[in-house]
PDB file of C-alpha atoms in Angstrom:
ATOM      1  CA  MET A   1       6.277  -6.660 -13.745  1.00  0.00           C
ATOM      2  CA  ALA A   2       2.634  -7.524 -14.297  1.00  0.00           C
ATOM      3  CA  GLY A   3       3.444 -10.997 -13.125  1.00  0.00           C
ATOM      4  CA  TYR A   4       5.126  -9.780 -10.073  1.00  0.00           C
ATOM      5  CA  ALA A   5       2.158  -7.562  -9.227  1.00  0.00           C
ATOM      6  CA  LEU A   6      -0.184 -10.483  -9.626  1.00  0.00           C
ATOM      7  CA  TYR A   7       1.962 -12.534  -7.228  1.00  0.00           C
ATOM      8  CA  THR A   8       1.913  -9.640  -4.884  1.00  0.00           C
ATOM      9  CA  GLU A   9      -1.725  -8.857  -4.706  1.00  0.00           C
ATOM     10  CA  GLU A  10      -2.879 -12.495  -4.273  1.00  0.00           C
ATOM     11  CA  SER A  11      -0.103 -14.032  -2.069  1.00  0.00           C
ATOM     12  CA  ILE A  12       2.345 -11.713  -0.232  1.00  0.00           C
ATOM     13  CA  ASN A  13      -0.119 -10.886   2.499  1.00  0.00           C
ATOM     14  CA  SER A  14      -1.311 -14.357   2.833  1.00  0.00           C
ATOM     15  CA  VAL A  15       2.274 -15.665   3.162  1.00  0.00           C
ATOM     16  CA  ASP A  16       3.126 -12.945   5.739  1.00  0.00           C
ATOM     17  CA  ALA A  17      -0.052 -13.679   7.870  1.00  0.00           C
ATOM     18  CA  HIS A  18       0.795 -17.356   7.860  1.00  0.00           C
ATOM     19  CA  ASN A  19       4.356 -16.688   8.778  1.00  0.00           C
ATOM     20  CA  ILE A  20       3.435 -14.512  11.800  1.00  0.00           C
ATOM     21  CA  ALA A  21       0.837 -16.852  12.985  1.00  0.00           C
ATOM     22  CA  GLY A  22       3.032 -19.922  12.636  1.00  0.00           C
ATOM     23  CA  MET A  23       6.011 -18.303  14.238  1.00  0.00           C
ATOM     24  CA  LEU A  24       4.005 -17.030  17.305  1.00  0.00           C
ATOM     25  CA  LEU A  25       2.164 -20.219  17.691  1.00  0.00           C
ATOM     26  CA  GLY A  26       5.195 -22.383  17.302  1.00  0.00           C
ATOM     27  CA  MET A  27       7.072 -20.353  19.904  1.00  0.00           C
ATOM     28  CA  LEU A  28       4.129 -20.404  22.422  1.00  0.00           C
ATOM     29  CA  ILE A  29       3.443 -24.163  21.902  1.00  0.00           C
ATOM     30  CA  SER A  30       7.245 -24.939  22.330  1.00  0.00           C
ATOM     31  CA  TRP A  31       7.337 -23.060  25.646  1.00  0.00           C
ATOM     32  CA  VAL A  32       4.145 -24.864  26.959  1.00  0.00           C
ATOM     33  CA  MET A  33       5.412 -28.336  25.815  1.00  0.00           C
ATOM     34  CA  ASP A  34       8.785 -27.707  27.506  1.00  0.00           C
ATOM     35  CA  GLY A  35       6.758 -27.289  30.846  1.00  0.00           C
ATOM     36  CA  LYS A  36       6.694 -23.501  30.950  1.00  0.00           C
ATOM     37  CA  PRO A  37      10.343 -23.102  32.067  1.00  0.00           C
ATOM     38  CA  HIS A  38      11.672 -20.002  33.832  1.00  0.00           C
ATOM     39  CA  TYR A  39      14.256 -18.551  31.548  1.00  0.00           C
ATOM     40  CA  ALA A  40      17.386 -16.613  32.801  1.00  0.00           C
ATOM     41  CA  SER A  41      15.971 -13.422  31.163  1.00  0.00           C
ATOM     42  CA  MET A  42      12.757 -13.676  33.166  1.00  0.00           C
ATOM     43  CA  ASP A  43      12.263 -11.700  36.329  1.00  0.00           C
ATOM     44  CA  PRO A  44      12.157 -13.951  39.586  1.00  0.00           C
ATOM     45  CA  ASP A  45       8.374 -13.537  39.957  1.00  0.00           C
ATOM     46  CA  GLN A  46       7.585 -13.756  36.326  1.00  0.00           C
ATOM     47  CA  HIS A  47       5.507 -16.759  35.351  1.00  0.00           C
ATOM     48  CA  ILE A  48       4.546 -15.910  31.746  1.00  0.00           C
ATOM     49  CA  ALA A  49       7.374 -15.571  29.209  1.00  0.00           C
ATOM     50  CA  TYR A  50       7.724 -12.759  26.856  1.00  0.00           C
ATOM     51  CA  ILE A  51       7.948 -13.599  23.141  1.00  0.00           C
ATOM     52  CA  SER A  52      11.542 -12.220  23.349  1.00  0.00           C
ATOM     53  CA  ASP A  53      12.261 -14.536  26.329  1.00  0.00           C
ATOM     54  CA  ILE A  54      11.439 -17.506  24.205  1.00  0.00           C
ATOM     55  CA  GLY A  55      13.187 -16.019  21.274  1.00  0.00           C
ATOM     56  CA  ALA A  56      16.488 -15.674  23.229  1.00  0.00           C
ATOM     57  CA  GLN A  57      16.684 -19.403  23.866  1.00  0.00           C
ATOM     58  CA  ARG A  58      17.107 -22.310  21.534  1.00  0.00           C
ATOM     59  CA  LEU A  59      14.294 -21.041  19.195  1.00  0.00           C
ATOM     60  CA  LYS A  60      16.339 -17.897  18.464  1.00  0.00           C
ATOM     61  CA  PRO A  61      17.158 -19.019  14.817  1.00  0.00           C
ATOM     62  CA  LEU A  62      13.254 -19.329  14.340  1.00  0.00           C
ATOM     63  CA  PHE A  63      12.653 -15.962  15.805  1.00  0.00           C
ATOM     64  CA  ILE A  64      15.263 -14.224  13.702  1.00  0.00           C
ATOM     65  CA  ALA A  65      14.185 -15.965  10.415  1.00  0.00           C
ATOM     66  CA  GLY A  66      10.363 -15.572  11.239  1.00  0.00           C
ATOM     67  CA  SER A  67      10.984 -11.756  11.971  1.00  0.00           C
ATOM     68  CA  VAL A  68      13.048 -11.243   8.604  1.00  0.00           C
ATOM     69  CA  ILE A  69      10.403 -13.018   6.596  1.00  0.00           C
ATOM     70  CA  THR A  70       7.657 -11.077   8.272  1.00  0.00           C
ATOM     71  CA  VAL A  71       8.907  -7.619   7.741  1.00  0.00           C
ATOM     72  CA  VAL A  72      10.469  -8.117   4.337  1.00  0.00           C
ATOM     73  CA  THR A  73       7.112  -9.613   2.845  1.00  0.00           C
ATOM     74  CA  PHE A  74       5.056  -6.854   4.623  1.00  0.00           C
ATOM     75  CA  ASP A  75       7.221  -4.146   3.292  1.00  0.00           C
ATOM     76  CA  LEU A  76       6.980  -5.662  -0.226  1.00  0.00           C
ATOM     77  CA  ALA A  77       3.230  -5.352   0.192  1.00  0.00           C
ATOM     78  CA  PHE A  78       3.728  -1.592   0.949  1.00  0.00           C
ATOM     79  CA  ILE A  79       5.738  -1.145  -2.160  1.00  0.00           C
ATOM     80  CA  SER A  80       3.426  -3.198  -4.270  1.00  0.00           C
ATOM     81  CA  GLU A  81       0.385  -1.158  -3.140  1.00  0.00           C
ATOM     82  CA  ARG A  82       2.264   1.821  -4.332  1.00  0.00           C
ATOM     83  CA  TRP A  83       2.985   0.299  -7.658  1.00  0.00           C
ATOM     84  CA  LEU A  84      -0.581  -0.995  -8.219  1.00  0.00           C
ATOM     85  CA  ARG A  85      -2.001   2.512  -7.586  1.00  0.00           C
ATOM     86  CA  HIS A  86       0.539   3.925  -9.967  1.00  0.00           C
ATOM     87  CA  ALA A  87      -0.480   1.351 -12.709  1.00  0.00           C
ATOM     88  CA  GLY A  88      -4.127   1.814 -12.284  1.00  0.00           C
ATOM     89  CA  ARG A  89      -4.826  -1.562 -10.674  1.00  0.00           C
ATOM     90  CA  LEU A  90      -6.014   0.246  -7.541  1.00  0.00           C
ATOM     91  CA  ALA A  91      -7.638   3.623  -7.203  1.00  0.00           C
ATOM     92  CA  HIS A  92      -4.834   5.944  -8.272  1.00  0.00           C
ATOM     93  CA  ASN A  93      -3.675   8.918  -6.264  1.00  0.00           C
ATOM     94  CA  THR A  94      -5.093  12.221  -7.145  1.00  0.00           C
ATOM     95  CA  SER A  95      -2.623  14.646  -5.640  1.00  0.00           C
ATOM     96  CA  LYS A  96       1.059  14.868  -4.938  1.00  0.00           C
ATOM     97  CA  GLY A  97       0.362  15.062  -1.228  1.00  0.00           C
ATOM     98  CA  GLN A  98      -1.033  11.517  -1.416  1.00  0.00           C
ATOM     99  CA  VAL A  99       1.974  10.217  -3.027  1.00  0.00           C
ATOM    100  CA  VAL A 100       4.222  11.941  -0.403  1.00  0.00           C
ATOM    101  CA  LEU A 101       2.093  10.372   2.392  1.00  0.00           C
ATOM    102  CA  SER A 102       2.398   6.911   0.779  1.00  0.00           C
ATOM    103  CA  ALA A 103       6.227   7.437   0.526  1.00  0.00           C
ATOM    104  CA  PHE A 104       6.415   8.402   4.274  1.00  0.00           C
ATOM    105  CA  ALA A 105       4.424   5.283   5.106  1.00  0.00           C
ATOM    106  CA  ILE A 106       6.906   3.082   3.298  1.00  0.00           C
ATOM    107  CA  VAL A 107       9.889   4.698   4.997  1.00  0.00           C
ATOM    108  CA  ALA A 108       8.345   4.416   8.476  1.00  0.00           C
ATOM    109  CA  ALA A 109       7.457   0.649   7.631  1.00  0.00           C
ATOM    110  CA  VAL A 110      11.079   0.058   6.678  1.00  0.00           C
ATOM    111  CA  ALA A 111      12.264   1.560   9.883  1.00  0.00           C
ATOM    112  CA  GLY A 112       9.832  -0.539  11.829  1.00  0.00           C
ATOM    113  CA  ALA A 113      11.163  -3.581   9.953  1.00  0.00           C
ATOM    114  CA  ALA A 114      14.716  -2.827  10.844  1.00  0.00           C
ATOM    115  CA  GLY A 115      13.612  -2.473  14.444  1.00  0.00           C
ATOM    116  CA  LEU A 116      12.054  -6.131  14.546  1.00  0.00           C
ATOM    117  CA  ILE A 117      14.990  -7.665  12.823  1.00  0.00           C
ATOM    118  CA  LEU A 118      17.503  -6.007  15.163  1.00  0.00           C
ATOM    119  CA  LEU A 119      15.484  -6.861  18.311  1.00  0.00           C
ATOM    120  CA  SER A 120      15.414 -10.491  17.248  1.00  0.00           C
ATOM    121  CA  ILE A 121      19.170 -10.443  16.913  1.00  0.00           C
ATOM    122  CA  PHE A 122      20.100  -8.492  19.923  1.00  0.00           C
ATOM    123  CA  ASP A 123      17.974 -10.607  22.345  1.00  0.00           C
ATOM    124  CA  THR A 124      16.749  -9.632  25.685  1.00  0.00           C
ATOM    125  CA  LEU A 125      19.057 -12.093  27.523  1.00  0.00           C
ATOM    126  CA  ARG A 126      22.359 -10.822  26.196  1.00  0.00           C
ATOM    127  CA  HIS A 127      21.537  -7.248  25.050  1.00  0.00           C
ATOM    128  CA  PRO A 128      18.611  -6.116  27.185  1.00  0.00           C
ATOM    129  CA  HIS A 129      19.098  -2.361  26.584  1.00  0.00           C
ATOM    130  CA  LEU A 130      19.544  -2.626  22.862  1.00  0.00           C
ATOM    131  CA  HIS A 131      16.641  -5.069  22.695  1.00  0.00           C
ATOM    132  CA  ASP A 132      14.316  -2.515  24.351  1.00  0.00           C
ATOM    133  CA  ILE A 133      15.440   0.319  22.034  1.00  0.00           C
ATOM    134  CA  PHE A 134      14.710  -1.693  18.869  1.00  0.00           C
ATOM    135  CA  LEU A 135      11.388  -2.894  20.342  1.00  0.00           C
ATOM    136  CA  ILE A 136      10.340   0.752  20.543  1.00  0.00           C
ATOM    137  CA  VAL A 137      11.549   1.457  16.974  1.00  0.00           C
ATOM    138  CA  PHE A 138       9.581  -1.518  15.827  1.00  0.00           C
ATOM    139  CA  ILE A 139       6.368  -0.505  17.416  1.00  0.00           C
ATOM    140  CA  ALA A 140       6.744   3.215  16.745  1.00  0.00           C
ATOM    141  CA  GLY A 141       7.728   2.693  13.076  1.00  0.00           C
ATOM    142  CA  TYR A 142       4.533   0.678  12.261  1.00  0.00           C
ATOM    143  CA  ILE A 143       2.281   2.912  14.155  1.00  0.00           C
ATOM    144  CA  ILE A 144       3.648   6.107  12.409  1.00  0.00           C
ATOM    145  CA  SER A 145       3.422   4.161   9.071  1.00  0.00           C
ATOM    146  CA  ALA A 146      -0.241   3.424   9.829  1.00  0.00           C
ATOM    147  CA  VAL A 147      -0.829   7.078  10.552  1.00  0.00           C
ATOM    148  CA  PHE A 148       0.511   8.135   7.099  1.00  0.00           C
ATOM    149  CA  ILE A 149      -1.602   5.341   5.395  1.00  0.00           C
ATOM    150  CA  CYS A 150      -4.767   6.640   7.287  1.00  0.00           C
ATOM    151  CA  ALA A 151      -4.051  10.006   5.940  1.00  0.00           C
ATOM    152  CA  GLU A 152      -3.494   8.844   2.460  1.00  0.00           C
ATOM    153  CA  TYR A 153      -6.718   6.723   2.584  1.00  0.00           C
ATOM    154  CA  GLN A 154      -8.767   9.526   3.985  1.00  0.00           C
ATOM    155  CA  ARG A 155      -7.878  11.839   1.093  1.00  0.00           C
ATOM    156  CA  LEU A 156      -8.296   8.841  -1.517  1.00  0.00           C
ATOM    157  CA  GLY A 157     -11.708   8.214   0.078  1.00  0.00           C
ATOM    158  CA  ILE A 158     -12.822  11.875  -0.630  1.00  0.00           C
ATOM    159  CA  LYS A 159     -11.892  11.543  -4.350  1.00  0.00           C
ATOM    160  CA  TRP A 160     -13.133   7.854  -4.808  1.00  0.00           C
ATOM    161  CA  ARG A 161     -16.303   8.027  -2.797  1.00  0.00           C
ATOM    162  CA  ASP A 162     -17.867   5.152  -4.662  1.00  0.00           C
ATOM    163  CA  HIS A 163     -15.022   2.777  -3.433  1.00  0.00           C
ATOM    164  CA  SER A 164     -16.123   1.544   0.018  1.00  0.00           C
ATOM    165  CA  VAL A 165     -12.998  -0.529   0.293  1.00  0.00           C
ATOM    166  CA  LEU A 166     -10.946   2.652   1.012  1.00  0.00           C
ATOM    167  CA  ARG A 167     -13.413   3.795   3.682  1.00  0.00           C
ATOM    168  CA  ASN A 168     -13.390   0.341   5.458  1.00  0.00           C
ATOM    169  CA  SER A 169      -9.542   0.035   5.110  1.00  0.00           C
ATOM    170  CA  PHE A 170      -9.228   3.592   6.625  1.00  0.00           C
ATOM    171  CA  TRP A 171     -11.239   2.641   9.740  1.00  0.00           C
ATOM    172  CA  ILE A 172      -9.444  -0.674  10.213  1.00  0.00           C
ATOM    173  CA  LYS A 173      -6.140   0.944  10.243  1.00  0.00           C
ATOM    174  CA  LEU A 174      -7.239   3.886  12.448  1.00  0.00           C
ATOM    175  CA  THR A 175      -8.521   1.385  14.966  1.00  0.00           C
ATOM    176  CA  PHE A 176      -5.073  -0.318  14.795  1.00  0.00           C
ATOM    177  CA  ILE A 177      -3.414   2.852  15.580  1.00  0.00           C
ATOM    178  CA  PHE A 178      -5.492   3.550  18.737  1.00  0.00           C
ATOM    179  CA  VAL A 179      -5.520   0.099  20.022  1.00  0.00           C
ATOM    180  CA  GLU A 180      -1.722  -0.562  19.549  1.00  0.00           C
ATOM    181  CA  LEU A 181      -0.861   2.812  20.947  1.00  0.00           C
ATOM    182  CA  ALA A 182      -3.004   2.187  24.039  1.00  0.00           C
ATOM    183  CA  LEU A 183      -1.575  -1.345  24.400  1.00  0.00           C
ATOM    184  CA  ALA A 184       2.158  -0.074  23.974  1.00  0.00           C
ATOM    185  CA  ILE A 185       1.569   2.476  26.649  1.00  0.00           C
ATOM    186  CA  ALA A 186      -0.007  -0.112  28.984  1.00  0.00           C
ATOM    187  CA  PHE A 187       2.983  -2.464  28.262  1.00  0.00           C
ATOM    188  CA  GLY A 188       5.498   0.208  29.088  1.00  0.00           C
ATOM    189  CA  VAL A 189       3.820   1.205  32.234  1.00  0.00           C
ATOM    190  CA  SER A 190       3.490  -2.496  33.325  1.00  0.00           C
ATOM    191  CA  GLN A 191       7.137  -2.850  32.786  1.00  0.00           C
ATOM    192  CA  ILE A 192       8.025   0.295  34.779  1.00  0.00           C
ATOM    193  CA  LYS A 193       5.972  -0.852  37.744  1.00  0.00           C
ATOM    194  CA  GLY A 194       7.365  -4.377  37.638  1.00  0.00           C
ATOM    195  CA  ASN A 195       4.179  -6.012  36.594  1.00  0.00           C
ATOM    196  CA  THR A 196       6.032  -8.506  34.369  1.00  0.00           C
ATOM    197  CA  ASN A 197       3.236 -11.026  33.863  1.00  0.00           C
ATOM    198  CA  ILE A 198       0.765  -8.427  32.776  1.00  0.00           C
ATOM    199  CA  ALA A 199       3.433  -6.987  30.441  1.00  0.00           C
ATOM    200  CA  ALA A 200       4.071 -10.341  29.019  1.00  0.00           C
ATOM    201  CA  ILE A 201       0.419 -10.804  28.228  1.00  0.00           C
ATOM    202  CA  LEU A 202       0.217  -7.270  26.679  1.00  0.00           C
ATOM    203  CA  GLU A 203       3.133  -8.066  24.516  1.00  0.00           C
ATOM    204  CA  TRP A 204       1.373 -11.389  23.145  1.00  0.00           C
ATOM    205  CA  VAL A 205      -1.837  -9.318  22.536  1.00  0.00           C
ATOM    206  CA  ILE A 206       0.203  -6.502  20.713  1.00  0.00           C
ATOM    207  CA  ALA A 207       1.670  -9.185  18.297  1.00  0.00           C
ATOM    208  CA  LEU A 208      -1.772 -10.611  17.726  1.00  0.00           C
ATOM    209  CA  ILE A 209      -3.083  -7.165  16.771  1.00  0.00           C
ATOM    210  CA  TYR A 210      -0.119  -6.639  14.437  1.00  0.00           C
ATOM    211  CA  PHE A 211      -1.084  -9.952  12.950  1.00  0.00           C
ATOM    212  CA  LEU A 212      -4.643  -8.685  12.248  1.00  0.00           C
ATOM    213  CA  TYR A 213      -3.144  -5.419  10.872  1.00  0.00           C
ATOM    214  CA  VAL A 214      -1.082  -7.409   8.302  1.00  0.00           C
ATOM    215  CA  ILE A 215      -4.285  -9.261   7.389  1.00  0.00           C
ATOM    216  CA  SER A 216      -6.126  -6.079   6.797  1.00  0.00           C
ATOM    217  CA  PHE A 217      -3.979  -5.276   3.809  1.00  0.00           C
ATOM    218  CA  ILE A 218      -5.568  -8.320   1.876  1.00  0.00           C
ATOM    219  CA  LEU A 219      -8.681  -6.028   1.933  1.00  0.00           C
ATOM    220  CA  ASP A 220      -6.661  -3.279   0.209  1.00  0.00           C
ATOM    221  CA  PHE A 221      -5.556  -5.698  -2.650  1.00  0.00           C
ATOM    222  CA  LEU A 222      -9.156  -7.005  -3.449  1.00  0.00           C
ATOM    223  CA  PRO A 223      -9.821  -4.311  -6.114  1.00  0.00           C
ATOM    224  CA  ALA A 224      -6.738  -5.307  -7.933  1.00  0.00           C
ATOM    225  CA  ILE A 225      -7.997  -8.844  -8.483  1.00  0.00           C
ATOM    226  CA  HIS A 226     -10.973  -7.329 -10.447  1.00  0.00           C
ATOM    227  CA  THR A 227      -8.634  -5.103 -12.464  1.00  0.00           C
ATOM    228  CA  LYS A 228      -6.466  -7.767 -14.010  1.00  0.00           C
ATOM    229  CA  HIS A 229      -7.757  -7.023 -17.640  1.00  0.00           C
ATOM    230  CA  HIS A 230      -8.692  -3.369 -17.192  1.00  0.00           C
ATOM    231  CA  ARG A 231      -7.590  -0.244 -15.192  1.00  0.00           C
ATOM    232  CA  PHE A 232      -9.199   2.348 -12.987  1.00  0.00           C
ATOM    233  CA  ALA A 233     -10.507   5.281 -15.054  1.00  0.00           C
ATOM    234  CA  PRO A 234      -7.677   7.833 -15.913  1.00  0.00           C
ATOM    235  CA  MET A 235      -7.289  11.046 -13.863  1.00  0.00           C
ATOM    236  CA  SER A 236      -9.514  13.916 -14.997  1.00  0.00           C
ATOM    237  CA  VAL A 237      -7.800  17.156 -16.186  1.00  0.00           C
ATOM    238  CA  ASP A 238      -8.154  18.846 -12.782  1.00  0.00           C
ATOM    239  CA  GLN A 239      -6.559  15.888 -11.113  1.00  0.00           C
ATOM    240  CA  ALA A 240      -3.812  15.729 -13.621  1.00  0.00           C
ATOM    241  CA  GLN A 241      -3.081  19.366 -13.214  1.00  0.00           C
ATOM    242  CA  GLU A 242      -3.106  19.050  -9.401  1.00  0.00           C
ATOM    243  CA  MET A 243      -0.479  16.397  -9.755  1.00  0.00           C
ATOM    244  CA  GLY A 244       1.537  18.744 -12.049  1.00  0.00           C
ATOM    245  CA  GLU A 245       1.204  16.572 -15.052  1.00  0.00           C
ATOM    246  CA  ASP A 246       0.269  17.324 -18.578  1.00  0.00           C
ATOM    247  CA  PRO A 247      -3.513  16.447 -19.015  1.00  0.00           C
ATOM    248  CA  ASN A 248      -2.677  15.357 -22.610  1.00  0.00           C
ATOM    249  CA  ALA A 249       0.042  12.998 -21.412  1.00  0.00           C
ATOM    250  CA  ILE A 250      -0.181   9.156 -21.519  1.00  0.00           C
ATOM    251  CA  SER A 251      -2.434   8.163 -18.667  1.00  0.00           C
ATOM    252  CA  ALA A 252      -2.467   4.879 -16.600  1.00  0.00           C
ATOM    253  CA  THR A 253      -4.767   3.213 -19.133  1.00  0.00           C
ATOM    254  CA  GLY A 254      -2.216   3.719 -21.915  1.00  0.00           C
ATOM    255  CA  GLY A 255      -3.818   6.615 -23.794  1.00  0.00           C
ATOM    256  CA  PRO A 256      -3.996  10.300 -23.432  1.00  0.00           C
ATOM    257  CA  VAL A 257      -6.341  11.960 -20.923  1.00  0.00           C
ATOM    258  CA  TYR A 258      -9.032  14.046 -22.613  1.00  0.00           C
ATOM    259  CA  SER A 259     -11.494  16.525 -21.171  1.00  0.00           C
ATOM    260  CA  SER A 260     -15.030  16.280 -21.422  1.00  0.00           C
ATOM    261  CA  GLY A 261     -16.278  18.230 -24.463  1.00  0.00           C
ATOM    262  CA  GLY A 262     -18.403  16.088 -26.783  1.00  0.00           C
ATOM    263  CA  THR A 263     -15.685  13.872 -28.117  1.00  0.00           C
ATOM    264  CA  ASN A 264     -16.931  10.390 -28.728  1.00  0.00           C
ATOM    265  CA  ALA A 265     -13.623   8.855 -29.751  1.00  0.00           C
ATOM    266  CA  TYR A 266     -11.677   6.051 -28.146  1.00  0.00           C
ATOM    267  CA  THR A 267      -7.987   5.739 -27.616  1.00  0.00           C
ATOM    268  CA  ASN A 268      -5.822   3.178 -29.356  1.00  0.00           C
ATOM    269  CA  GLY A 269      -2.160   3.361 -28.805  1.00  0.00           C
ATOM    270  CA  GLY A 270      -2.278   6.891 -27.749  1.00  0.00           C
ATOM    271  CA  TYR A 271      -4.330   8.280 -30.695  1.00  0.00           C
ATOM    272  CA  ALA A 272      -8.069   8.692 -31.033  1.00  0.00           C
ATOM    273  CA  ASN A 273     -10.030   6.742 -33.673  1.00  0.00           C
ATOM    274  CA  GLY A 274     -13.090   7.978 -35.264  1.00  0.00           C
ATOM    275  CA  TYR A 275     -14.503  11.351 -35.220  1.00  0.00           C
ATOM    276  CA  GLY A 276     -15.980  13.502 -32.416  1.00  0.00           C
ATOM    277  CA  ASN A 277     -19.468  14.638 -32.009  1.00  0.00           C
ATOM    278  CA  GLY A 278     -18.460  18.103 -30.964  1.00  0.00           C
ATOM    279  CA  ASP A 279     -16.189  20.687 -32.427  1.00  0.00           C
ATOM    280  CA  GLN A 280     -13.012  18.803 -31.438  1.00  0.00           C
ATOM    281  CA  ALA A 281     -10.478  17.146 -33.681  1.00  0.00           C
ATOM    282  CA  SER A 282     -10.097  13.438 -33.288  1.00  0.00           C
ATOM    283  CA  TYR A 283      -6.281  13.257 -33.823  1.00  0.00           C
ATOM    284  CA  GLY A 284      -5.287  13.855 -30.200  1.00  0.00           C
ATOM    285  CA  SER A 285      -5.916  17.627 -30.386  1.00  0.00           C
ATOM    286  CA  THR A 286      -8.618  19.873 -29.083  1.00  0.00           C
ATOM    287  CA  ALA A 287      -8.310  22.219 -32.149  1.00  0.00           C
ATOM    288  CA  PRO A 288     -11.686  23.084 -33.794  1.00  0.00           C
ATOM    289  CA  MET A 289     -12.801  21.191 -36.875  1.00  0.00           C
ATOM    290  CA  GLN A 290     -12.795  23.192 -40.096  1.00  0.00           C
ATOM    291  CA  GLN A 291     -15.995  23.768 -41.933  1.00  0.00           C
ATOM    292  CA  HIS A 292     -15.252  22.191 -45.395  1.00  0.00           C
ATOM    293  CA  GLU A 293     -16.574  23.948 -48.417  1.00  0.00           C
ATOM    294  CA  HIS A 294     -18.770  20.917 -49.227  1.00  0.00           C
ATOM    295  CA  GLY A 295     -20.299  21.370 -45.751  1.00  0.00           C
ATOM    296  CA  GLY A 296     -18.452  18.288 -44.154  1.00  0.00           C
ATOM    297  CA  ARG A 297     -16.684  18.354 -40.851  1.00  0.00           C
ATOM    298  CA  TYR A 298     -14.210  15.658 -41.863  1.00  0.00           C
ATOM    299  CA  TYR A 299     -11.054  17.713 -42.049  1.00  0.00           C
ATOM    300  CA  PRO A 300      -9.275  19.363 -39.102  1.00  0.00           C
ATOM    301  CA  ASP A 301      -7.924  22.825 -39.304  1.00  0.00           C
ATOM    302  CA  ARG A 302      -4.493  23.007 -40.916  1.00  0.00           C
ATOM    303  CA  GLN A 303      -3.075  24.034 -37.319  1.00  0.00           C
ATOM    304  CA  ALA A 304      -4.247  20.846 -35.931  1.00  0.00           C
ATOM    305  CA  ILE A 305      -1.995  18.567 -38.036  1.00  0.00           C
ATOM    306  CA  THR A 306       1.639  18.977 -38.883  1.00  0.00           C
ATOM    307  CA  ASN A 307       1.337  18.713 -42.595  1.00  0.00           C
ATOM    308  CA  ALA A 308      -0.911  21.081 -44.550  1.00  0.00           C
ATOM    309  CA  TYR A 309      -3.591  19.208 -46.391  1.00  0.00           C
ATOM    310  CA  VAL A 310      -4.840  19.826 -49.896  1.00  0.00           C
ATOM    311  CA  PRO A 311      -8.539  20.793 -50.129  1.00  0.00           C
ATOM    312  CA  GLY A 312     -10.687  17.758 -51.309  1.00  0.00           C
ATOM    313  CA  GLN A 313      -7.954  15.270 -50.148  1.00  0.00           C
ATOM    314  CA  VAL A 314      -8.402  13.120 -47.119  1.00  0.00           C
ATOM    315  CA  PRO A 315      -5.290  13.328 -44.793  1.00  0.00           C
ATOM    316  CA  ALA A 316      -3.356  10.259 -44.094  1.00  0.00           C
ATOM    317  CA  SER A 317      -4.289   8.387 -40.969  1.00  0.00           C
ATOM    318  CA  GLN A 318      -2.400   9.267 -37.792  1.00  0.00           C
ATOM    319  CA  ASN A 319      -2.596   5.833 -36.438  1.00  0.00           C
ATOM    320  CA  PHE A 320       0.427   4.451 -38.516  1.00  0.00           C
TER     321      PHE A 320
END
């Protein structure tokens, strides 16, 4: 899974961005090189072809293949982002609400992906009404997905104020929401009023903004590049309790989560090595250390370990 995550963080968004750019550029160049033909799906006074007009002709296989690759790789990026947060490679979620928002974002993105695939199959020439419905599903799905992502990142940014990438990503995605929503409304109004050339231009611009939105996710994965050999700090006790988890359970770093209290031990395989500076046992327990008759603090209270100890005898190591 680590190898998959590494592939994901460094290449999925790059592949997706190149695929979108290549598909759109290829379709536009093909239409221009063919002499800007007037397709049967275009209105009589329409001089600029929609993406879907070009995609309904001989380049339909390219349109379908490009759409499938685009949405599959993009949705994999959503899922990988969720995994990397869970694994500690990205700033982890600190509440169940953030996890729910992330899940809703993935569901909305999958719906948008289905919309794009279906609109490429049910083209505007042979299935105009279905094509328009799936176009709405595609645009609405990714805008709603961006809303959930913004809500999640806004809450993450409050908990991780020292990570500016969360704040920057939030503003980029919030801008995408407003710009795409405004363009989608203008696109719909232009179509209703019969301004097909303006609507066609707006459709190409919407596709370009979507391309930039995909690129923005590369910014989200940048922290994971610097955490290949270490993880973000584990959740605090308060955060773990807010998530409904046991504060002493295994954390994302592979060891238990300890509260602050003077313990200067480190974790190794889930147990603490060494002795604490405060009155806490170093065997994965917060039970107080017993004051030995010789004045040493080397033995935990008999309630802190499962086997009763014999005075004067050092208990066996808990690491084996």
